[in-house]
């Protein structure tokens, strides 16, 4: 994005290219050829808690292309799903099926012969956190939650050993984290010896319990524990409270929680590849039934002259889609829901969806999912902003089944409603759930090459959101001139509303915005020139307040939200 | 690979399930690993309000060894001017010559909910049993594990009228609309438990609050469990579940929460649904059942949502294409443990 004062040269913003590239445009970086180039096709499988997603990619004109993709409820057979994809390619494009060897009887059976890239999301298990002092408990708890664990916590400073034992032995607790600072504080030193014996007592009750010891916690009593616990040494909680992104303890706990094919960690790898390949700052908002994560990947110059990427991931189990056990969670879903429903009924519907996430896909079930998704993204941003910040990025990607449960333009509207940052951002969703499985490829060059090769098939592009801050509401705000696909169109801007400009997928161009005031769009100014790319939603000119202010009265709020929702989701009432 | 496997399977029965009866630190287990237990046997005493007690360790020179955490220690009398006494309780740990015990009055009894064998004991955590008969899968048990003779109330009966003291000791199946008031009345009448298709969140909270109020008043509450077969929104039992409940009507059954199951007698014949039998869980056809015909392709449903669908021949004679996400079939038997 660039900011243009009348008659002035365009100054670059930050260290990034002045105009963000369209998602599909690969960088000029030299990319290694994938190791499995000789394969005619491969499958991807993303085993989510609620959804089993599969895709079939095949070689077309020496490039990997997405040939088929489908998603079914978890519990469906992966082989049946992949068989469905093969059958679909055979019936839709028999010639292509022959070329990739998917013809019946033409060679090895595809289900057995073709590689499968698989990722799975592990449901957030519960970790009991016990510390000597409240200060250390807070730091351990923050690291554990950021690593994707559900946390129950207590400290010897505040809680007696009986309550701590109950806490660590309650149903559902999968592991125990005990820790002290390094070096221990004076008050911790006094409590640590007794706490170690208490933890050994807990370990004696639970066969094979995993116990994470963070910092120089005495382990001698545990070595004598009757039930032989699995002891894992981890780094001490370090850094200032709130310095979550850099926490080595958090990273170690994340590894301990999930397996090698964990889809959330794999998303981080894919985000890094996208940042390198596209040269864009990429943010992934992953919302699942059992957890959520936010990934931030920023391209930086590499030592060898190429492009590297810094990647940060923070998980937030509290932001799981239908998790309503935190104060205010139901209220926020009610805030966003455009249908009138009494609170008890709303609670039941959400609880039902937590058990059976695919139930009531259509009609108001879809609207309820959209409201729950807004609430979940709000919780995700609130939980991760302290660690990752709230700076703008170039490309926001929605990942996880929740984003595919609403029509694509409605997904762009959800991002616009909740991710309120001044600037211009491209929006896409991981529609075929490819990012997780591809992220399990350990070799960066191979993963980068595959993502670059898949190109436009990888993400479903929704469009571009342009969101200025600081306009005076309900007044003419200026003018937009859009130059795209060889045509030039003009739109009068009125502050306080949401304006849609048709910009189809594949189209890209330049939007010149001339404001009457000096709003903030990254930098503050009167005239801006923004590179935009199209998608199923097109160009969204979001001239509403930042943060979004809605009427207090529920009926007026629903009416206003419904008006916006209808514009991007015209089929919602049919 | 048959297309039927596109439809997620829901477990109907679990054979010889391993169940966990939850314990708290301070509870005293009377059963021993390997014991054969029968329904209604007392397997543990639960301490309602366990508290932390600190007591002196054994005297110097007394060669008693250090008992393992979780061991139940008998009470010790005080010796005048020499040594303070200690109540009976479960050892949490021993440190610096002092023992921390979980102890308390008012023990309640924990019964075996079915015939089986004690497999494992995790002191203060759980007692693990392997049950002889199969279990009917549910989603949640509210309240306590229990057992009783299964009584099916008529389909459209009002539970507030149908429940009476003659049902004391029974586990009642409530097929119609159920609320917290009806369940509280059932508990007050000495009914051991209830099986319901669904229960709203508000009724769950009311039921728990009612039990907590009585507990706070130090009333000794008889155990009472409510087994929810499905979820929160009102719906009828699936035909396969109705059939299973009908088959064990009058027999002694158990209610357990980990995993949530209705424990059935081993000697009853249970009819199993056909493998291609489909239940519609959501959407306009929710609650209907039918037979799987095959994939129906990607279709747009109301609200502009596109979904993979399946063709289903409903029992009312219609053939419809429904999102696969709203369908389920029953797994015939799943082994547990």
Tab-separated table of C-alpha atoms in Angstrom, chain A residues 202-375:
chain	number	residue	atom	x	y	z
A	202	UNK	CA	-0.047	-37.210	42.842
A	203	UNK	CA	2.133	-39.224	40.465
A	204	UNK	CA	1.678	-42.297	42.668
A	205	UNK	CA	-2.055	-42.198	42.001
A	206	UNK	CA	-1.990	-41.965	38.214
A	207	UNK	CA	-0.150	-44.704	36.298
A	208	UNK	CA	2.153	-43.397	33.594
A	209	UNK	CA	1.183	-39.773	34.097
A	210	UNK	CA	3.310	-37.300	32.131
A	211	UNK	CA	4.894	-34.747	34.419
A	212	UNK	CA	6.608	-31.705	32.943
A	213	UNK	CA	9.159	-30.123	35.258
A	214	UNK	CA	9.941	-26.554	34.252
A	215	UNK	CA	13.097	-25.031	35.667
A	216	UNK	CA	15.286	-26.425	38.454
A	217	UNK	CA	12.447	-28.244	40.179
A	218	UNK	CA	13.670	-31.068	42.475
A	219	UNK	CA	12.861	-34.399	40.847
A	220	UNK	CA	14.258	-36.784	43.467
A	221	UNK	CA	10.900	-37.512	45.178
A	222	UNK	CA	9.357	-38.221	41.779
A	223	UNK	CA	11.982	-40.833	40.954
A	224	UNK	CA	10.699	-42.873	43.890
A	225	UNK	CA	7.051	-42.518	42.942
A	226	UNK	CA	5.200	-45.834	42.902
A	227	UNK	CA	3.461	-45.510	39.518
A	228	UNK	CA	6.596	-44.553	37.520
A	229	UNK	CA	5.558	-41.239	36.006
A	230	UNK	CA	6.993	-40.081	32.704
A	231	UNK	CA	9.168	-37.109	33.634
A	232	UNK	CA	9.953	-34.502	30.995
A	233	UNK	CA	12.373	-31.671	31.749
A	234	UNK	CA	11.444	-28.325	30.212
A	235	UNK	CA	12.989	-24.858	30.341
A	236	UNK	CA	12.001	-22.544	33.159
A	237	UNK	CA	9.424	-19.859	32.481
A	238	UNK	CA	11.561	-16.992	31.204
A	239	UNK	CA	11.095	-13.471	29.966
A	240	UNK	CA	8.703	-10.854	31.153
A	241	UNK	CA	5.085	-11.812	31.748
A	242	UNK	CA	3.242	-11.384	28.452
A	243	UNK	CA	6.323	-12.167	26.379
A	244	UNK	CA	4.612	-15.255	25.113
A	245	UNK	CA	5.735	-15.365	21.522
A	246	UNK	CA	9.389	-15.752	22.508
A	247	UNK	CA	8.747	-18.298	25.249
A	248	UNK	CA	10.842	-21.418	24.808
A	249	UNK	CA	8.714	-23.102	27.447
A	250	UNK	CA	5.607	-22.482	25.347
A	251	UNK	CA	7.288	-23.943	22.280
A	252	UNK	CA	8.375	-27.026	24.232
A	253	UNK	CA	4.882	-27.501	25.648
A	254	UNK	CA	3.400	-27.198	22.156
A	255	UNK	CA	5.698	-29.960	20.912
A	256	UNK	CA	4.823	-32.090	23.931
A	257	UNK	CA	1.086	-31.657	23.344
A	258	UNK	CA	0.888	-32.583	19.708
A	259	UNK	CA	2.351	-35.188	17.430
A	260	UNK	CA	4.655	-34.669	14.454
A	261	UNK	CA	1.716	-34.268	12.052
A	262	UNK	CA	-0.178	-31.736	14.157
A	263	UNK	CA	-2.116	-29.562	11.752
A	264	UNK	CA	-1.783	-26.337	13.756
A	265	UNK	CA	1.994	-26.536	13.840
A	266	UNK	CA	1.940	-27.556	10.194
A	267	UNK	CA	-0.047	-24.400	9.431
A	268	UNK	CA	2.857	-22.393	10.808
A	269	UNK	CA	5.229	-24.097	8.369
A	270	UNK	CA	2.878	-23.394	5.476
A	271	UNK	CA	2.482	-19.770	6.553
A	272	UNK	CA	6.263	-19.385	6.420
A	273	UNK	CA	6.299	-20.857	2.918
A	274	UNK	CA	3.532	-18.518	1.761
A	275	UNK	CA	5.388	-15.519	3.176
A	276	UNK	CA	8.518	-16.551	1.290
A	277	UNK	CA	6.785	-17.454	-1.956
A	278	UNK	CA	4.416	-14.485	-2.114
A	279	UNK	CA	6.620	-11.943	-0.350
A	280	UNK	CA	3.630	-10.940	1.766
A	281	UNK	CA	2.956	-10.617	5.460
A	282	UNK	CA	0.587	-13.527	6.047
A	283	UNK	CA	-1.763	-14.077	8.965
A	284	UNK	CA	-3.704	-17.313	9.433
A	285	UNK	CA	-6.747	-17.366	11.696
A	286	UNK	CA	-7.441	-21.013	12.387
A	287	UNK	CA	-10.655	-21.799	14.212
A	288	UNK	CA	-11.524	-25.362	15.118
A	289	UNK	CA	-13.911	-27.206	17.361
A	290	UNK	CA	-11.231	-28.223	19.830
A	291	UNK	CA	-8.904	-25.236	19.623
A	292	UNK	CA	-7.738	-22.241	17.652
A	293	UNK	CA	-4.476	-20.697	16.566
A	294	UNK	CA	-3.153	-17.521	15.037
A	295	UNK	CA	-0.067	-17.622	12.849
A	296	UNK	CA	1.902	-14.610	11.719
A	297	UNK	CA	4.561	-14.990	9.022
A	298	UNK	CA	6.637	-12.071	7.810
A	299	UNK	CA	9.138	-12.232	4.927
A	300	UNK	CA	12.604	-10.944	5.745
A	301	UNK	CA	15.783	-10.778	3.686
A	302	UNK	CA	17.844	-13.947	4.004
A	303	UNK	CA	21.607	-14.056	4.412
A	304	UNK	CA	21.964	-15.634	0.948
A	305	UNK	CA	20.096	-12.783	-0.722
A	306	UNK	CA	16.827	-14.659	-0.967
A	307	UNK	CA	13.757	-14.328	1.192
A	308	UNK	CA	13.380	-15.946	4.590
A	309	UNK	CA	10.405	-15.677	6.915
A	310	UNK	CA	9.848	-15.210	10.617
A	311	UNK	CA	6.917	-17.243	11.840
A	312	UNK	CA	5.088	-16.973	15.139
A	313	UNK	CA	2.191	-19.147	16.245
A	314	UNK	CA	0.120	-18.805	19.396
A	315	UNK	CA	-2.703	-21.182	20.187
A	316	UNK	CA	-5.808	-20.213	22.096
A	317	UNK	CA	-7.974	-23.148	23.202
A	318	UNK	CA	-10.535	-20.704	24.587
A	319	UNK	CA	-11.226	-19.526	21.048
A	320	UNK	CA	-12.544	-22.924	19.932
A	321	UNK	CA	-15.663	-22.398	17.829
A	322	UNK	CA	-18.422	-23.437	20.197
A	323	UNK	CA	-16.585	-23.060	23.478
A	324	UNK	CA	-19.005	-21.171	25.682
A	325	UNK	CA	-17.657	-21.769	29.168
A	326	UNK	CA	-15.988	-18.389	29.545
A	327	UNK	CA	-17.867	-15.370	30.897
A	328	UNK	CA	-19.488	-13.389	28.123
A	329	UNK	CA	-18.971	-15.977	25.362
A	330	UNK	CA	-22.707	-16.512	24.833
A	331	UNK	CA	-23.307	-12.760	24.955
A	332	UNK	CA	-20.895	-12.176	22.100
A	333	UNK	CA	-22.517	-14.835	19.920
A	334	UNK	CA	-25.884	-13.265	20.731
A	335	UNK	CA	-24.357	-9.894	19.838
A	336	UNK	CA	-23.513	-11.095	16.332
A	337	UNK	CA	-26.480	-13.377	15.693
A	338	UNK	CA	-28.978	-11.802	13.304
A	339	UNK	CA	-31.917	-14.008	14.303
A	340	UNK	CA	-33.882	-13.450	17.511
A	341	UNK	CA	-33.403	-16.404	19.842
A	342	UNK	CA	-33.874	-16.517	23.604
A	343	UNK	CA	-30.740	-17.082	25.591
A	344	UNK	CA	-31.614	-20.566	26.854
A	345	UNK	CA	-32.417	-21.764	23.353
A	346	UNK	CA	-29.245	-20.163	21.996
A	347	UNK	CA	-27.193	-21.933	24.647
A	348	UNK	CA	-28.784	-25.267	23.759
A	349	UNK	CA	-28.209	-24.797	20.055
A	350	UNK	CA	-24.536	-24.005	20.627
A	351	UNK	CA	-24.077	-26.909	23.034
A	352	UNK	CA	-25.689	-29.190	20.476
A	353	UNK	CA	-23.327	-27.934	17.776
A	354	UNK	CA	-20.363	-28.604	20.051
A	355	UNK	CA	-21.448	-32.270	20.145
A	356	UNK	CA	-22.459	-32.510	16.481
A	357	UNK	CA	-20.782	-29.652	14.578
A	358	UNK	CA	-22.257	-30.642	11.212
A	359	UNK	CA	-25.852	-30.614	12.366
A	360	UNK	CA	-28.253	-28.013	10.891
A	361	UNK	CA	-25.956	-26.908	8.086
A	362	UNK	CA	-28.557	-24.798	6.355
A	363	UNK	CA	-30.866	-21.866	7.133
A	364	UNK	CA	-30.404	-20.341	10.590
A	365	UNK	CA	-27.877	-23.060	11.484
A	366	UNK	CA	-25.484	-21.396	9.039
A	367	UNK	CA	-26.222	-17.956	10.485
A	368	UNK	CA	-25.581	-19.282	13.966
A	369	UNK	CA	-22.258	-20.728	12.829
A	370	UNK	CA	-21.347	-17.359	11.337
A	371	UNK	CA	-22.135	-15.615	14.638
A	372	UNK	CA	-20.171	-18.224	16.597
A	373	UNK	CA	-17.259	-17.777	14.190
A	374	UNK	CA	-17.232	-14.024	14.792
A	375	UNK	CA	-17.208	-14.661	18.541
